[in-house]
Amino acid sequence: MSMVRHAVTITPEQAGRRLDQALAELLPDYSRSRLKEWILAGCVRLDGAAPEPRTRVAAGQQVEIDATVVAEGGVEAQAVDFSIVHEDESLLVVLKPAGLVVHPGAGNRDATLENGLRNHAPGLAELPRSGLLHRLDKDTSGLVIVAKTLAAHTHLTRDLQERRITREYRAIVNGVLTSGGTVDAPIGRHPTHRTRMAVIGGGRAAVTHYRVLVRFAAHTFLAVRLETGRTHQIRVHMAHLGFPIVGDPTYGGRARVPAGATPAMVATLQGFRRQALHACAIRFRHPASGETLHFTAALPQDMHELLAALAGSETRAASAEALSWPTG
C-alpha cells in the first residue's frame, strides 16, 4: 500500500471542464479512469468540498488529492522461470518462454508470469495486472513490457493505445508466400467457437504487416509487425490469408509436409507442438526520460531447429538477418 498526495490549481485553460478531465491534464501520470475512481472514493477535494467527476471547475480553484493505492489481491508471489532483459526504476522488459501463461485464469491458477513478477518485485501488486502492459499467448515466446510505477503504467498504456509502441515478431508459416504485405481485417470472437477469434464484420480494427525473410519448399519464414494488438491477431490474420502458423493447435490445422521430405524433417514438423511465433523486438519511449528504447530477443532453440530442418545450416544466417530488420 502506498500514498498519493497532490495539490494543484485549476488553470484558465481548464476552466469550464469536468473535474476528471482537468485533473487528467494537470496530472498526466495518472489515467482519467483512476482519477475518477479517486474522486468517487472521496479522495479528492475541490476548494475543500467533495466534488463529482462531472463537476465543472473554474480557474483558481484548489484541488487536493489524498489517495491510497491498495495492492491487488488474488495473485500469489511465486518463483517462476523467466529472463529479465532490462530493468530500471520505471519498468521491466522480460523474456517469456514458450509454455508460460501470462496471467492466472481458469486452468492456470498459479505458476504464471504474473506470479513470477510479484515474486521479483512485490510492489507490482499495486498496479493493474501487476504492471503487465500487454500479453503473449501461452505458447508464444518473446518480449513483454512491465510498468513498475503508476506513472509509467499510465504513459506506456497511452502510448500503446496510440500505436507508439512497435512490436515485431518472427513466424514460420505453412505455404510459400511470394511477397510481403498488410492484413487490415477486423477481429472478433468466433460466432460459434467461443474460445477462438476470427476475422468478422463488426470486429475490432486489426492491422498486421508482414515481410518475407526466407522461402522454403512448403513454408515461409516471416518478419511480422503489429500495428494493433488484438487477441491472437497474428495467428488469426495469417490463417485468414491461408498461411497458418506452423504448429498452431487452434488455427493451423495438420502439419504440412513437403514432397520428398526427409524422415528428420517429417519428425520435426509433426513434433512441433506450439505455434512457431516469437516476439523478437520491441521499441518504445521510456516513460520517464522520453528516450527511445529498443530491445531484441534471439529466436528460441526450437524455432532454430525447425528452420534447420526446413533448410539446413543457412537458416542460422537467415535468422540473424531477420533480427536486424529495421524497426523505424
Short mmCIF file of C-alpha atoms in Angstrom, two decimals:
data_model
loop_
_atom_site.label_atom_id
_atom_site.label_comp_id
_atom_site.label_asym_id
_atom_site.label_seq_id
_atom_site.Cartn_x
_atom_site.Cartn_y
_atom_site.Cartn_z
CA MET A 1 0.00 0.00 0.00
CA SER A 2 1.27 3.46 -0.88
CA MET A 3 0.01 7.03 -0.58
CA VAL A 4 -0.54 9.54 -3.39
CA ARG A 5 -0.76 13.22 -2.41
CA HIS A 6 -1.04 16.23 -4.72
CA ALA A 7 -2.16 19.85 -4.51
CA VAL A 8 -2.85 21.61 -7.81
CA THR A 9 -4.58 24.77 -9.01
CA ILE A 10 -7.08 24.84 -11.87
CA THR A 11 -5.63 26.97 -14.67
CA PRO A 12 -7.57 29.20 -17.07
CA GLU A 13 -7.09 26.52 -19.76
CA GLN A 14 -9.09 24.01 -17.67
CA ALA A 15 -11.87 26.43 -16.72
CA GLY A 16 -15.31 25.07 -17.55
CA ARG A 17 -14.18 21.48 -17.95
CA ARG A 18 -15.19 18.45 -15.91
CA LEU A 19 -13.00 17.90 -12.88
CA ASP A 20 -11.80 14.48 -14.05
CA GLN A 21 -10.84 15.96 -17.44
CA ALA A 22 -8.99 18.88 -15.85
CA LEU A 23 -7.08 16.61 -13.48
CA ALA A 24 -6.08 14.27 -16.31
CA GLU A 25 -4.41 17.25 -17.99
CA LEU A 26 -2.83 18.61 -14.81
CA LEU A 27 -1.64 15.19 -13.59
CA PRO A 28 -0.73 13.17 -16.72
CA ASP A 29 1.00 10.49 -14.64
CA TYR A 30 -2.45 9.10 -13.77
CA SER A 31 -5.16 7.86 -16.09
CA ARG A 32 -8.51 9.62 -16.18
CA SER A 33 -10.22 6.43 -15.01
CA ARG A 34 -8.01 6.22 -11.93
CA LEU A 35 -8.57 9.90 -11.13
CA LYS A 36 -12.31 9.33 -11.47
CA GLU A 37 -12.08 6.41 -9.03
CA TRP A 38 -10.32 8.64 -6.51
CA ILE A 39 -12.95 11.36 -6.90
CA LEU A 40 -15.78 8.86 -6.37
CA ALA A 41 -13.97 7.38 -3.35
CA GLY A 42 -13.81 10.80 -1.67
CA CYS A 43 -10.05 11.11 -2.02
CA VAL A 44 -10.28 14.45 -3.88
CA ARG A 45 -11.29 17.85 -2.50
CA LEU A 46 -12.20 20.87 -4.64
CA ASP A 47 -11.84 24.04 -2.55
CA GLY A 48 -12.28 21.79 0.50
CA ALA A 49 -15.53 20.15 -0.68
CA ALA A 50 -16.16 16.65 -2.07
CA PRO A 51 -16.91 17.02 -5.82
CA GLU A 52 -18.26 14.69 -8.50
CA PRO A 53 -16.20 13.71 -11.57
CA ARG A 54 -18.57 15.79 -13.72
CA THR A 55 -18.26 18.93 -11.55
CA ARG A 56 -17.30 21.91 -13.72
CA VAL A 57 -14.22 23.73 -12.50
CA ALA A 58 -13.15 27.37 -12.54
CA ALA A 59 -9.73 28.97 -12.82
CA GLY A 60 -8.00 29.37 -9.48
CA GLN A 61 -9.83 26.57 -7.68
CA GLN A 62 -7.65 24.41 -5.44
CA VAL A 63 -7.65 20.63 -5.76
CA GLU A 64 -6.17 18.31 -3.13
CA ILE A 65 -5.69 14.59 -3.64
CA ASP A 66 -5.01 12.23 -0.74
CA ALA A 67 -5.40 8.68 -2.08
CA THR A 68 -4.26 5.23 -1.10
CA VAL A 69 -3.13 2.71 -3.71
CA VAL A 70 -4.11 -0.71 -2.41
CA ALA A 71 -2.41 -3.88 -3.56
CA GLU A 72 -4.47 -6.12 -5.83
CA GLY A 73 -5.15 -9.49 -4.25
CA GLY A 74 -5.61 -12.94 -5.71
CA VAL A 75 -2.16 -13.36 -7.27
CA GLU A 76 0.39 -15.19 -5.14
CA ALA A 77 4.09 -14.38 -5.42
CA GLN A 78 5.88 -17.47 -6.72
CA ALA A 79 9.27 -18.33 -8.14
CA VAL A 80 8.77 -18.69 -11.91
CA ASP A 81 11.38 -19.10 -14.62
CA PHE A 82 11.71 -16.13 -16.98
CA SER A 83 14.52 -13.81 -18.04
CA ILE A 84 14.88 -10.09 -17.37
CA VAL A 85 16.24 -8.23 -20.40
CA HIS A 86 16.11 -4.76 -18.84
CA GLU A 87 15.10 -3.22 -15.53
CA ASP A 88 15.13 0.30 -14.09
CA GLU A 89 13.03 2.26 -11.61
CA SER A 90 10.15 2.65 -14.08
CA LEU A 91 9.86 -0.60 -15.96
CA LEU A 92 10.93 -4.13 -16.79
CA VAL A 93 11.36 -5.84 -20.14
CA VAL A 94 11.12 -9.60 -19.68
CA LEU A 95 11.59 -12.58 -21.98
CA LYS A 96 8.73 -15.04 -21.64
CA PRO A 97 9.49 -18.63 -22.65
CA ALA A 98 7.00 -20.68 -24.64
CA GLY A 99 4.66 -22.64 -22.38
CA LEU A 100 4.40 -19.97 -19.69
CA VAL A 101 0.94 -18.42 -19.16
CA VAL A 102 0.98 -14.65 -18.62
CA HIS A 103 -1.99 -14.19 -16.23
CA PRO A 104 -3.71 -16.60 -13.81
CA GLY A 105 -7.02 -17.89 -15.09
CA ALA A 106 -9.19 -20.94 -15.49
CA GLY A 107 -6.91 -23.97 -15.60
CA ASN A 108 -3.81 -21.89 -14.74
CA ARG A 109 -4.32 -20.55 -11.23
CA ASP A 110 -0.64 -20.16 -10.45
CA ALA A 111 2.91 -20.53 -11.81
CA THR A 112 2.22 -17.77 -14.37
CA LEU A 113 4.41 -14.87 -15.45
CA GLU A 114 2.34 -12.57 -13.23
CA ASN A 115 3.04 -14.79 -10.22
CA GLY A 116 6.75 -14.61 -11.01
CA LEU A 117 6.67 -10.84 -11.41
CA ARG A 118 5.01 -10.46 -8.00
CA ASN A 119 7.83 -12.56 -6.55
CA HIS A 120 10.52 -10.48 -8.26
CA ALA A 121 9.01 -7.07 -7.45
CA PRO A 122 6.28 -7.15 -4.75
CA GLY A 123 5.40 -3.50 -5.43
CA LEU A 124 3.81 -4.57 -8.71
CA ALA A 125 0.80 -5.67 -6.66
CA GLU A 126 -0.26 -2.00 -6.57
CA LEU A 127 -0.58 -1.80 -10.36
CA PRO A 128 -3.32 -3.11 -12.67
CA ARG A 129 -2.43 -6.65 -13.76
CA SER A 130 0.87 -6.30 -11.91
CA GLY A 131 2.09 -3.74 -14.44
CA LEU A 132 1.84 -6.00 -17.50
CA LEU A 133 1.20 -3.73 -20.49
CA HIS A 134 0.34 -6.46 -23.00
CA ARG A 135 0.31 -10.21 -23.16
CA LEU A 136 1.57 -13.09 -25.25
CA ASP A 137 -0.27 -16.35 -25.75
CA LYS A 138 0.94 -19.25 -23.62
CA ASP A 139 2.85 -20.91 -26.46
CA THR A 140 4.27 -17.71 -27.97
CA SER A 141 7.73 -16.76 -26.73
CA GLY A 142 9.26 -13.32 -26.54
CA LEU A 143 9.43 -9.84 -25.05
CA VAL A 144 6.89 -8.24 -22.71
CA ILE A 145 6.93 -4.75 -21.14
CA VAL A 146 6.04 -4.37 -17.46
CA ALA A 147 5.48 -0.99 -15.78
CA LYS A 148 6.76 -0.63 -12.22
CA THR A 149 5.06 2.64 -11.25
CA LEU A 150 1.62 4.18 -11.73
CA ALA A 151 3.16 6.98 -13.79
CA ALA A 152 4.97 4.53 -16.07
CA HIS A 153 1.84 2.42 -16.43
CA THR A 154 -0.22 5.46 -17.45
CA HIS A 155 2.29 6.72 -20.00
CA LEU A 156 3.02 3.31 -21.53
CA THR A 157 -0.67 2.39 -21.71
CA ARG A 158 -1.36 5.66 -23.52
CA ASP A 159 1.50 5.05 -25.97
CA LEU A 160 0.24 1.52 -26.61
CA GLN A 161 -3.26 2.80 -27.32
CA GLU A 162 -1.87 5.48 -29.63
CA ARG A 163 0.25 2.90 -31.50
CA ARG A 164 3.56 4.44 -30.45
CA ILE A 165 4.99 1.12 -29.27
CA THR A 166 6.46 -1.03 -32.06
CA ARG A 167 6.28 -4.81 -31.63
CA GLU A 168 7.88 -7.23 -34.05
CA TYR A 169 7.63 -10.99 -34.36
CA ARG A 170 9.17 -13.85 -36.30
CA ALA A 171 6.86 -16.56 -37.59
CA ILE A 172 7.16 -19.74 -39.63
CA VAL A 173 4.00 -20.33 -41.66
CA ASN A 174 2.62 -23.13 -43.79
CA GLY A 175 2.72 -22.35 -47.50
CA VAL A 176 5.00 -20.24 -49.68
CA LEU A 177 4.27 -16.51 -49.74
CA THR A 178 5.53 -14.70 -52.83
CA SER A 179 5.74 -11.27 -51.19
CA GLY A 180 5.06 -9.31 -48.06
CA GLY A 181 2.00 -7.19 -47.41
CA THR A 182 -0.53 -5.94 -44.89
CA VAL A 183 -3.65 -7.54 -43.47
CA ASP A 184 -6.26 -4.97 -42.48
CA ALA A 185 -9.20 -7.05 -41.29
CA PRO A 186 -11.33 -6.72 -38.13
CA ILE A 187 -11.09 -9.41 -35.46
CA GLY A 188 -13.75 -10.53 -33.02
CA ARG A 189 -14.96 -13.57 -31.12
CA HIS A 190 -15.77 -16.51 -33.41
CA PRO A 191 -19.57 -16.72 -33.74
CA THR A 192 -19.75 -20.45 -32.93
CA HIS A 193 -16.38 -21.43 -31.40
CA ARG A 194 -16.26 -19.05 -28.45
CA THR A 195 -12.69 -19.87 -27.44
CA ARG A 196 -11.43 -18.77 -30.87
CA MET A 197 -11.11 -15.43 -32.62
CA ALA A 198 -11.91 -14.77 -36.27
CA VAL A 199 -11.98 -12.13 -38.97
CA ILE A 200 -15.58 -10.93 -38.80
CA GLY A 201 -17.60 -7.90 -39.81
CA GLY A 202 -18.16 -5.68 -36.81
CA GLY A 203 -14.96 -6.87 -35.11
CA ARG A 204 -12.30 -4.56 -33.73
CA ALA A 205 -9.87 -2.95 -36.17
CA ALA A 206 -6.74 -5.05 -36.61
CA VAL A 207 -3.71 -4.36 -38.81
CA THR A 208 -0.73 -6.70 -39.32
CA HIS A 209 2.28 -6.03 -41.57
CA TYR A 210 4.45 -8.92 -42.75
CA ARG A 211 7.63 -9.35 -44.77
CA VAL A 212 9.10 -12.48 -46.34
CA LEU A 213 12.53 -13.36 -45.00
CA VAL A 214 13.15 -16.90 -46.29
CA ARG A 215 11.09 -19.17 -48.56
CA PHE A 216 11.30 -22.95 -48.24
CA ALA A 217 9.74 -25.75 -50.26
CA ALA A 218 6.39 -25.56 -48.45
CA HIS A 219 6.89 -22.95 -45.73
CA THR A 220 7.88 -19.29 -45.26
CA PHE A 221 9.85 -17.53 -42.54
CA LEU A 222 8.28 -14.12 -41.88
CA ALA A 223 9.00 -10.86 -40.09
CA VAL A 224 5.71 -9.53 -38.69
CA ARG A 225 4.92 -6.13 -37.24
CA LEU A 226 1.80 -5.37 -35.23
CA GLU A 227 0.01 -2.08 -35.68
CA THR A 228 -2.78 -3.14 -33.32
CA GLY A 229 -2.82 -5.79 -30.60
CA ARG A 230 -5.95 -7.94 -30.77
CA THR A 231 -6.21 -11.37 -29.15
CA HIS A 232 -4.49 -13.98 -31.37
CA GLN A 233 -4.07 -11.29 -34.04
CA ILE A 234 -1.10 -12.70 -35.98
CA ARG A 235 -2.40 -16.25 -35.76
CA VAL A 236 -5.86 -15.24 -37.00
CA HIS A 237 -4.62 -12.97 -39.76
CA MET A 238 -2.15 -15.48 -41.19
CA ALA A 239 -4.76 -18.23 -41.12
CA HIS A 240 -7.18 -15.82 -42.81
CA LEU A 241 -4.64 -15.39 -45.64
CA GLY A 242 -4.39 -19.17 -45.99
CA PHE A 243 -0.89 -19.36 -44.46
CA PRO A 244 -1.43 -20.51 -40.85
CA ILE A 245 1.47 -20.61 -38.44
CA VAL A 246 3.27 -23.92 -38.14
CA GLY A 247 2.25 -25.86 -35.03
CA ASP A 248 -0.73 -23.63 -34.19
CA PRO A 249 -3.17 -26.01 -32.47
CA THR A 250 -6.14 -23.66 -32.88
CA TYR A 251 -5.77 -22.08 -36.32
CA GLY A 252 -3.06 -24.12 -38.05
CA GLY A 253 -4.61 -27.46 -38.89
CA ARG A 254 -2.48 -30.50 -39.62
CA ALA A 255 1.26 -30.25 -40.22
CA ARG A 256 2.11 -29.71 -43.89
CA VAL A 257 4.99 -31.91 -45.04
CA PRO A 258 6.62 -31.07 -48.38
CA ALA A 259 7.11 -33.76 -51.01
CA GLY A 260 10.42 -35.54 -50.65
CA ALA A 261 10.87 -34.52 -47.01
CA THR A 262 13.45 -36.46 -45.07
CA PRO A 263 12.36 -38.52 -42.07
CA ALA A 264 14.07 -35.97 -39.81
CA MET A 265 12.08 -33.09 -41.35
CA VAL A 266 8.83 -35.03 -41.04
CA ALA A 267 9.54 -35.79 -37.38
CA THR A 268 10.43 -32.16 -36.63
CA LEU A 269 7.32 -30.76 -38.33
CA GLN A 270 4.96 -33.25 -36.75
CA GLY A 271 6.62 -32.85 -33.37
CA PHE A 272 6.43 -29.05 -33.27
CA ARG A 273 3.53 -28.68 -30.82
CA ARG A 274 3.28 -24.90 -30.41
CA GLN A 275 2.76 -22.01 -32.81
CA ALA A 276 6.09 -21.05 -34.35
CA LEU A 277 5.77 -17.43 -33.23
CA HIS A 278 8.30 -15.32 -31.32
CA ALA A 279 8.08 -11.67 -30.16
CA CYS A 280 11.62 -10.73 -31.12
CA ALA A 281 11.79 -6.93 -30.85
CA ILE A 282 10.14 -4.01 -29.14
CA ARG A 283 10.71 -0.27 -29.44
CA PHE A 284 9.14 2.38 -27.18
CA ARG A 285 9.70 5.66 -25.38
CA HIS A 286 10.90 5.48 -21.80
CA PRO A 287 8.01 6.86 -19.70
CA ALA A 288 10.29 8.98 -17.50
CA SER A 289 13.19 10.08 -19.71
CA GLY A 290 11.49 10.05 -23.11
CA GLU A 291 14.49 8.15 -24.51
CA THR A 292 13.72 5.65 -27.28
CA LEU A 293 14.50 2.12 -26.11
CA HIS A 294 14.91 -0.87 -28.41
CA PHE A 295 15.29 -4.47 -27.28
CA THR A 296 15.65 -7.71 -29.24
CA ALA A 297 15.46 -11.38 -28.31
CA ALA A 298 17.06 -14.11 -30.40
CA LEU A 299 14.93 -16.94 -31.75
CA PRO A 300 14.40 -19.76 -29.25
CA GLN A 301 16.12 -23.07 -29.84
CA ASP A 302 13.03 -24.93 -31.03
CA MET A 303 12.43 -22.42 -33.84
CA HIS A 304 16.11 -22.60 -34.82
CA GLU A 305 15.78 -26.38 -35.03
CA LEU A 306 12.62 -26.09 -37.10
CA LEU A 307 14.32 -23.71 -39.54
CA ALA A 308 17.31 -26.04 -39.71
CA ALA A 309 15.03 -28.96 -40.55
CA LEU A 310 13.38 -26.92 -43.32
CA ALA A 311 16.52 -25.60 -45.00
CA GLY A 312 19.75 -26.70 -43.35
CA SER A 313 22.59 -24.61 -41.88
CA GLU A 314 21.75 -21.49 -43.97
CA THR A 315 18.92 -20.74 -41.56
CA ARG A 316 21.25 -19.56 -38.83
CA ALA A 317 22.38 -16.67 -41.06
CA ALA A 318 18.81 -16.06 -42.15
CA SER A 319 17.55 -15.77 -38.59
CA ALA A 320 20.35 -13.37 -37.70
CA GLU A 321 19.38 -11.20 -40.68
CA ALA A 322 15.75 -11.32 -39.54
CA LEU A 323 16.55 -9.84 -36.18
CA SER A 324 18.26 -6.89 -37.88
CA TRP A 325 15.17 -5.92 -39.87
CA PRO A 326 14.73 -2.18 -39.20
CA THR A 327 12.01 -1.06 -36.77
CA GLY A 328 11.90 2.65 -37.61
#
